[in-house]
Amino acid sequence: MLSEKLHDALNAQINAEMWSAYLYLSMSMNAEAKGEKGVANWFFIQFREEQDHARILMNYLLSRDAEVKLAAIDAVPTEWASSLEMFRDTLAHEKKVTAMINNLAAIAAEDKDFASSNMLVWFVNEQVEEEENARGMIAACEAVEGNKFGQYMLDKELAARVYNVPSPLAAKA
Ligand code: MG
């Protein structure tokens, strides 16, 4: 049985993943409105992935016979000055998510809840990737700052990003 502390923290994480999804959806809409279709595509895929993260955690709670409690999702920002600002906000946000995941892993270790620790390994690794991706996008945006052709090519590249089902969900499909 999950400890009450871990159960509550996992439900809070589901809410945080849904907030992340909503944040990236907002970025996607803002980019699309500005005609940056590639950036919009990149963030729309991010929006789908964040919902998957929530789904993985919901599946886990259900598999442990623990209640999924869906709380209200807070409002998100709706406007950014540039795609560079979006990716900077993305990195800052993902660092906060990493701290939350680390906290979950610490509670699971404290509880000697090995099943939860195992499940969380995927999220620990995922956060390394999320931060690395955001840093890469910041570097790419900085490289083309003030360069219209570069921005055009970067947007084209981001338009090619495709959605992949995360492995914990793919295994269930
Ligand atoms: Mg996430």
Coordinates of N, CA and C and ligand atoms in Angstrom, one line a residue:
M1 N 0.8 -1.2 0.0 CA 0.0 0.0 0.0 C 0.9 1.3 0.0
L2 N 0.4 2.2 -0.8 CA 1.2 3.5 -0.8 C 1.0 4.3 0.5
S3 N 2.1 4.9 0.9 CA 1.9 5.8 2.1 C 1.1 7.0 1.7
E4 N 0.4 7.6 2.7 CA -0.4 8.7 2.4 C 0.4 9.9 1.8
K5 N 1.6 10.0 2.3 CA 2.5 11.1 1.8 C 2.8 10.9 0.3
L6 N 3.2 9.7 0.0 CA 3.5 9.4 -1.4 C 2.3 9.5 -2.3
H7 N 1.2 9.0 -1.8 CA -0.1 9.0 -2.5 C -0.4 10.5 -2.9
D8 N -0.4 11.3 -1.9 CA -0.7 12.8 -2.1 C 0.3 13.4 -3.0
A9 N 1.6 13.1 -2.9 CA 2.6 13.7 -3.8 C 2.4 13.2 -5.2
L10 N 2.0 12.0 -5.4 CA 1.8 11.5 -6.8 C 0.6 12.1 -7.4
N11 N -0.5 12.4 -6.6 CA -1.6 13.1 -7.1 C -1.2 14.6 -7.5
A12 N -0.4 15.2 -6.6 CA 0.1 16.5 -6.9 C 0.9 16.5 -8.2
Q13 N 1.7 15.4 -8.4 CA 2.5 15.4 -9.7 C 1.6 15.2 -10.9
I14 N 0.5 14.5 -10.8 CA -0.4 14.4 -11.9 C -0.9 15.8 -12.3
N15 N -1.3 16.6 -11.3 CA -1.7 18.0 -11.5 C -0.6 18.8 -12.1
A16 N 0.6 18.6 -11.7 CA 1.8 19.4 -12.2 C 2.0 19.0 -13.7
E17 N 1.8 17.7 -14.0 CA 2.0 17.3 -15.4 C 0.9 17.9 -16.3
M18 N -0.3 17.9 -15.8 CA -1.4 18.5 -16.5 C -1.2 20.0 -16.7
W19 N -0.6 20.7 -15.7 CA -0.3 22.1 -15.8 C 0.7 22.3 -16.9
S20 N 1.8 21.4 -16.9 CA 2.8 21.5 -17.9 C 2.2 21.3 -19.3
A21 N 1.2 20.4 -19.4 CA 0.6 20.2 -20.7 C -0.1 21.5 -21.1
Y22 N -0.8 22.1 -20.2 CA -1.6 23.3 -20.5 C -0.6 24.5 -20.8
L23 N 0.5 24.5 -20.1 CA 1.5 25.6 -20.4 C 2.0 25.4 -21.9
Y24 N 2.4 24.2 -22.3 CA 2.9 24.0 -23.6 C 1.9 24.1 -24.7
L25 N 0.6 23.8 -24.3 CA -0.5 24.1 -25.3 C -0.6 25.6 -25.5
S26 N -0.5 26.3 -24.4 CA -0.6 27.8 -24.5 C 0.6 28.3 -25.4
M27 N 1.8 27.8 -25.2 CA 2.9 28.2 -26.0 C 2.7 27.9 -27.5
S28 N 2.1 26.7 -27.7 CA 1.8 26.2 -29.1 C 0.8 27.2 -29.8
M29 N -0.2 27.5 -29.1 CA -1.2 28.4 -29.6 C -0.6 29.8 -29.9
N30 N 0.2 30.3 -29.0 CA 0.8 31.6 -29.2 C 1.8 31.6 -30.4
A31 N 2.5 30.5 -30.6 CA 3.5 30.4 -31.7 C 2.7 30.3 -33.0
E32 N 1.6 29.5 -33.0 CA 0.8 29.3 -34.2 C 0.2 30.7 -34.6
A33 N -0.3 31.4 -33.6 CA -0.9 32.8 -33.9 C 0.1 33.7 -34.6
K34 N 1.4 33.5 -34.3 CA 2.4 34.3 -34.9 C 3.0 33.8 -36.2
G35 N 2.4 32.7 -36.6 CA 2.9 32.1 -37.9 C 4.1 31.2 -37.8
E36 N 4.5 30.9 -36.5 CA 5.6 30.0 -36.4 C 5.1 28.5 -36.2
K37 N 4.9 27.9 -37.3 CA 4.2 26.6 -37.4 C 5.1 25.5 -36.8
G38 N 6.4 25.6 -37.0 CA 7.3 24.6 -36.5 C 7.4 24.7 -34.9
V39 N 7.5 25.9 -34.4 CA 7.6 26.0 -32.9 C 6.2 25.5 -32.4
A40 N 5.1 25.9 -33.0 CA 3.8 25.4 -32.6 C 3.7 23.9 -32.6
N41 N 4.3 23.3 -33.6 CA 4.3 21.8 -33.7 C 5.1 21.2 -32.5
W42 N 6.3 21.8 -32.3 CA 7.2 21.3 -31.2 C 6.5 21.4 -29.9
F43 N 5.8 22.5 -29.6 CA 5.1 22.6 -28.3 C 3.8 21.8 -28.2
F44 N 3.2 21.5 -29.4 CA 2.0 20.7 -29.4 C 2.4 19.2 -29.0
I45 N 3.5 18.8 -29.5 CA 4.0 17.5 -29.2 C 4.3 17.4 -27.7
Q46 N 4.9 18.5 -27.2 CA 5.2 18.6 -25.8 C 3.9 18.5 -24.9
F47 N 2.9 19.1 -25.4 CA 1.6 19.1 -24.8 C 1.1 17.6 -24.7
R48 N 1.2 16.9 -25.8 CA 0.8 15.5 -25.8 C 1.6 14.7 -24.8
E49 N 2.9 14.9 -24.8 CA 3.8 14.1 -23.9 C 3.5 14.4 -22.5
E50 N 3.2 15.6 -22.1 CA 2.9 15.9 -20.7 C 1.6 15.2 -20.3
Q51 N 0.6 15.1 -21.2 CA -0.6 14.4 -20.8 C -0.2 12.9 -20.6
D52 N 0.7 12.4 -21.4 CA 1.2 11.0 -21.3 C 1.8 10.8 -19.9
H53 N 2.6 11.8 -19.5 CA 3.3 11.7 -18.1 C 2.2 11.5 -17.1
A54 N 1.1 12.4 -17.2 CA 0.1 12.3 -16.2 C -0.6 10.9 -16.3
R55 N -0.8 10.4 -17.5 CA -1.5 9.1 -17.7 C -0.6 8.0 -17.1
I56 N 0.7 8.0 -17.2 CA 1.6 7.0 -16.6 C 1.4 7.0 -15.1
L57 N 1.3 8.2 -14.5 CA 1.1 8.2 -13.1 C -0.3 7.8 -12.7
M58 N -1.3 8.1 -13.5 CA -2.6 7.7 -13.2 C -2.7 6.2 -13.3
N59 N -2.1 5.6 -14.3 CA -2.1 4.1 -14.4 C -1.5 3.5 -13.2
Y60 N -0.4 4.1 -12.8 CA 0.4 3.6 -11.6 C -0.5 3.6 -10.4
L61 N -1.1 4.7 -10.1 CA -2.0 4.8 -8.9 C -3.1 3.7 -9.0
L62 N -3.7 3.6 -10.2 CA -4.8 2.6 -10.3 C -4.2 1.2 -10.1
S63 N -3.0 0.9 -10.6 CA -2.4 -0.4 -10.4 C -2.1 -0.7 -8.9
R64 N -1.9 0.4 -8.1 CA -1.6 0.2 -6.7 C -2.9 0.3 -5.9
D65 N -4.1 0.3 -6.5 CA -5.3 0.4 -5.8 C -5.4 1.7 -5.0
A66 N -4.9 2.8 -5.6 CA -4.9 4.1 -4.9 C -5.7 5.0 -5.8
E67 N -6.5 5.9 -5.1 CA -7.4 6.8 -5.8 C -6.7 7.9 -6.6
V68 N -7.1 8.1 -7.8 CA -6.6 9.3 -8.6 C -7.5 10.4 -8.3
K69 N -6.9 11.5 -7.8 CA -7.7 12.7 -7.4 C -7.3 13.9 -8.4
L70 N -8.2 14.2 -9.2 CA -7.9 15.3 -10.2 C -8.3 16.6 -9.6
A71 N -7.3 17.5 -9.4 CA -7.6 18.8 -8.9 C -7.7 19.8 -10.0
A72 N -8.1 21.1 -9.7 CA -8.2 22.1 -10.7 C -6.8 22.5 -11.2
I73 N -6.8 22.8 -12.5 CA -5.5 23.2 -13.2 C -5.4 24.7 -13.2
D74 N -4.4 25.2 -12.6 CA -4.2 26.7 -12.5 C -4.0 27.3 -13.9
A75 N -4.3 28.6 -14.0 CA -4.2 29.3 -15.3 C -2.7 29.3 -15.7
V76 N -2.4 29.5 -17.0 CA -1.0 29.5 -17.5 C -0.8 30.9 -18.2
P77 N 0.4 31.3 -18.4 CA 0.7 32.5 -19.2 C 0.1 32.3 -20.6
T78 N -0.1 33.3 -21.4 CA -0.7 33.2 -22.7 C 0.1 33.9 -23.8
E79 N 1.1 34.7 -23.4 CA 1.9 35.4 -24.4 C 3.4 35.4 -24.1
W80 N 4.2 35.3 -25.1 CA 5.6 35.3 -25.0 C 6.1 36.3 -26.1
A81 N 7.2 36.9 -25.7 CA 7.8 37.9 -26.7 C 8.4 37.2 -27.9
S82 N 9.0 36.0 -27.7 CA 9.6 35.3 -28.8 C 9.7 33.8 -28.4
S83 N 10.1 33.0 -29.4 CA 10.2 31.6 -29.2 C 11.4 31.3 -28.2
L84 N 12.4 32.2 -28.3 CA 13.5 32.1 -27.3 C 13.0 32.2 -25.9
E85 N 12.1 33.1 -25.6 CA 11.5 33.3 -24.3 C 10.7 32.0 -23.9
M86 N 10.0 31.4 -24.9 CA 9.2 30.2 -24.6 C 10.2 29.1 -24.1
F87 N 11.3 28.9 -24.8 CA 12.2 27.9 -24.5 C 12.9 28.1 -23.1
R88 N 13.2 29.4 -22.9 CA 13.8 29.8 -21.6 C 12.8 29.4 -20.4
D89 N 11.5 29.8 -20.6 CA 10.5 29.4 -19.6 C 10.4 27.9 -19.5
T90 N 10.5 27.2 -20.6 CA 10.4 25.8 -20.6 C 11.5 25.2 -19.7
L91 N 12.7 25.7 -19.9 CA 13.8 25.1 -19.1 C 13.6 25.4 -17.6
A92 N 13.2 26.7 -17.3 CA 13.0 27.0 -15.9 C 11.9 26.1 -15.3
H93 N 10.8 25.9 -16.1 CA 9.7 25.1 -15.6 C 10.2 23.6 -15.4
E94 N 10.9 23.1 -16.4 CA 11.3 21.7 -16.3 C 12.3 21.5 -15.1
K95 N 13.1 22.5 -14.8 CA 13.9 22.4 -13.6 C 13.1 22.2 -12.3
K96 N 11.9 22.9 -12.3 CA 11.0 22.8 -11.1 C 10.4 21.4 -11.1
V97 N 10.1 20.9 -12.3 CA 9.5 19.5 -12.4 C 10.5 18.5 -11.9
T98 N 11.8 18.7 -12.3 CA 12.9 17.8 -11.9 C 12.9 17.7 -10.4
A99 N 12.8 18.9 -9.7 CA 12.9 18.9 -8.3 C 11.7 18.2 -7.7
M100 N 10.5 18.3 -8.3 CA 9.4 17.6 -7.8 C 9.5 16.0 -7.9
I101 N 10.1 15.6 -9.1 CA 10.3 14.2 -9.3 C 11.4 13.7 -8.3
N102 N 12.4 14.5 -8.1 CA 13.4 14.0 -7.1 C 12.8 13.9 -5.7
N103 N 11.9 14.8 -5.4 CA 11.2 14.7 -4.1 C 10.4 13.4 -4.0
L104 N 9.7 13.1 -5.1 CA 8.9 11.9 -5.1 C 9.8 10.6 -4.9
A105 N 11.0 10.7 -5.6 CA 11.9 9.5 -5.5 C 12.4 9.4 -4.1
A106 N 12.6 10.6 -3.4 CA 13.1 10.6 -2.0 C 12.1 10.0 -1.1
I107 N 10.8 10.4 -1.3 CA 9.7 9.8 -0.4 C 9.6 8.3 -0.6
A108 N 9.7 7.9 -1.9 CA 9.6 6.4 -2.2 C 10.7 5.7 -1.5
A109 N 11.9 6.3 -1.5 CA 13.1 5.6 -0.9 C 12.9 5.6 0.6
E110 N 12.4 6.7 1.2 CA 12.1 6.8 2.6 C 11.2 5.7 3.0
D111 N 10.1 5.5 2.2 CA 9.1 4.5 2.5 C 9.5 3.1 2.2
K112 N 10.7 2.9 1.6 CA 11.2 1.6 1.1 C 10.1 1.0 0.2
D113 N 9.5 1.9 -0.6 CA 8.5 1.4 -1.6 C 9.2 1.2 -2.9
F114 N 9.7 0.0 -3.1 CA 10.6 -0.3 -4.2 C 9.8 -0.3 -5.6
A115 N 8.6 -0.6 -5.6 CA 7.8 -0.6 -6.8 C 7.7 0.9 -7.3
S116 N 7.4 1.8 -6.3 CA 7.3 3.2 -6.7 C 8.7 3.8 -7.1
S117 N 9.7 3.3 -6.4 CA 11.1 3.8 -6.8 C 11.4 3.3 -8.3
N118 N 11.0 2.1 -8.6 CA 11.3 1.6 -10.0 C 10.5 2.4 -11.0
M119 N 9.2 2.7 -10.7 CA 8.4 3.4 -11.6 C 9.0 4.8 -11.9
L120 N 9.5 5.4 -10.8 CA 10.0 6.8 -10.9 C 11.3 6.9 -11.6
V121 N 12.1 5.8 -11.8 CA 13.3 5.8 -12.5 C 13.1 6.4 -13.9
W122 N 12.0 6.0 -14.6 CA 11.7 6.5 -15.9 C 11.6 8.0 -15.9
F123 N 10.9 8.5 -14.9 CA 10.7 10.0 -14.8 C 12.0 10.7 -14.5
V124 N 12.9 10.1 -13.7 CA 14.2 10.8 -13.4 C 15.0 10.9 -14.7
N125 N 15.0 9.8 -15.5 CA 15.7 9.9 -16.8 C 15.0 10.8 -17.8
E126 N 13.7 10.8 -17.8 CA 13.0 11.7 -18.7 C 13.3 13.2 -18.4
Q127 N 13.5 13.5 -17.1 CA 13.8 14.9 -16.8 C 15.1 15.4 -17.3
V128 N 16.1 14.4 -17.3 CA 17.4 14.7 -17.8 C 17.2 15.1 -19.3
E129 N 16.4 14.3 -20.0 CA 16.2 14.6 -21.4 C 15.4 15.9 -21.6
E130 N 14.4 16.2 -20.8 CA 13.6 17.4 -21.0 C 14.5 18.6 -20.8
E131 N 15.4 18.6 -19.8 CA 16.2 19.8 -19.6 C 17.3 19.9 -20.7
E132 N 17.8 18.8 -21.2 CA 18.8 18.8 -22.3 C 18.1 19.3 -23.6
N133 N 16.9 18.9 -23.8 CA 16.1 19.4 -25.0 C 15.9 20.9 -25.0
A134 N 15.5 21.3 -23.8 CA 15.2 22.8 -23.7 C 16.5 23.6 -23.8
R135 N 17.6 23.1 -23.3 CA 18.8 23.8 -23.4 C 19.2 23.9 -24.9
G136 N 19.0 22.8 -25.6 CA 19.4 22.7 -27.0 C 18.5 23.7 -27.8
M137 N 17.3 23.8 -27.5 CA 16.4 24.7 -28.2 C 16.8 26.2 -27.9
I138 N 17.2 26.5 -26.7 CA 17.6 27.8 -26.4 C 18.9 28.2 -27.2
A139 N 19.8 27.2 -27.3 CA 21.0 27.4 -28.1 C 20.7 27.7 -29.5
A140 N 19.7 26.9 -30.1 CA 19.3 27.0 -31.5 C 18.7 28.4 -31.7
C141 N 17.8 28.8 -30.8 CA 17.2 30.1 -31.0 C 18.2 31.2 -30.9
E142 N 19.1 31.1 -30.0 CA 20.1 32.1 -29.8 C 21.0 32.2 -31.1
A143 N 21.3 31.1 -31.7 CA 22.1 31.0 -32.9 C 21.5 31.7 -34.1
V144 N 20.2 31.8 -34.1 CA 19.5 32.4 -35.3 C 18.9 33.8 -34.9
E145 N 19.2 34.3 -33.7 CA 18.6 35.6 -33.3 C 19.0 36.7 -34.4
G146 N 18.0 37.4 -34.8 CA 18.2 38.5 -35.8 C 18.5 38.0 -37.2
N147 N 18.4 36.7 -37.4 CA 18.7 36.1 -38.8 C 17.4 35.5 -39.3
K148 N 16.7 36.2 -40.2 CA 15.4 35.7 -40.7 C 15.5 34.4 -41.4
F149 N 16.5 34.2 -42.2 CA 16.7 32.9 -43.0 C 16.9 31.8 -42.0
G150 N 17.8 32.1 -41.0 CA 18.0 31.1 -39.9 C 16.8 30.7 -39.2
Q151 N 16.0 31.7 -38.9 CA 14.7 31.4 -38.2 C 13.7 30.6 -39.0
Y152 N 13.7 30.9 -40.3 CA 12.9 30.2 -41.3 C 13.3 28.7 -41.3
M153 N 14.6 28.5 -41.4 CA 15.1 27.1 -41.4 C 14.9 26.4 -40.1
L154 N 15.1 27.1 -39.0 CA 14.8 26.4 -37.7 C 13.4 26.0 -37.5
D155 N 12.5 27.0 -38.0 CA 11.0 26.6 -37.8 C 10.7 25.4 -38.7
K156 N 11.3 25.3 -39.9 CA 11.1 24.1 -40.7 C 11.6 22.9 -40.1
E157 N 12.7 23.0 -39.4 CA 13.2 21.8 -38.7 C 12.3 21.4 -37.5
L158 N 11.8 22.3 -36.8 CA 10.9 22.0 -35.7 C 9.5 21.4 -36.2
A159 N 9.2 21.8 -37.4 CA 7.9 21.3 -38.0 C 8.0 19.8 -38.2
A160 N 9.3 19.3 -38.3 CA 9.5 17.8 -38.5 C 9.4 17.0 -37.3
R161 N 9.4 17.6 -36.1 CA 9.3 16.8 -34.9 C 8.1 15.9 -34.9
V162 N 8.2 14.6 -34.6 CA 7.1 13.7 -34.5 C 6.8 13.2 -33.1
Y163 N 5.6 12.9 -32.8 CA 5.2 12.4 -31.5 C 5.5 10.9 -31.4
N164 N 6.1 10.6 -30.3 CA 6.3 9.2 -30.0 C 5.7 8.8 -28.6
V165 N 5.0 7.7 -28.6 CA 4.4 7.3 -27.3 C 5.5 6.9 -26.4
P166 N 5.5 7.5 -25.1 CA 6.5 7.2 -24.2 C 6.5 5.7 -23.8
S167 N 7.7 5.1 -23.6 CA 7.8 3.6 -23.4 C 6.8 3.0 -22.4
P168 N 6.6 3.7 -21.2 CA 5.7 3.0 -20.2 C 4.3 2.8 -20.8
L169 N 3.9 3.7 -21.7 CA 2.5 3.6 -22.3 C 2.5 2.7 -23.5
A170 N 3.6 2.7 -24.2 CA 3.8 1.9 -25.4 C 3.7 0.4 -25.0
A171 N 4.3 0.1 -23.8 CA 4.4 -1.3 -23.3 C 3.0 -1.8 -23.0
K172 N 2.1 -0.8 -22.6 CA 0.7 -1.2 -22.3 C -0.2 -1.3 -23.5
A173 N 0.2 -0.7 -24.6 CA -0.7 -0.6 -25.7 C -0.9 -2.0 -26.4
Ligands
MG1 MG 6.5 16.0 -17.7

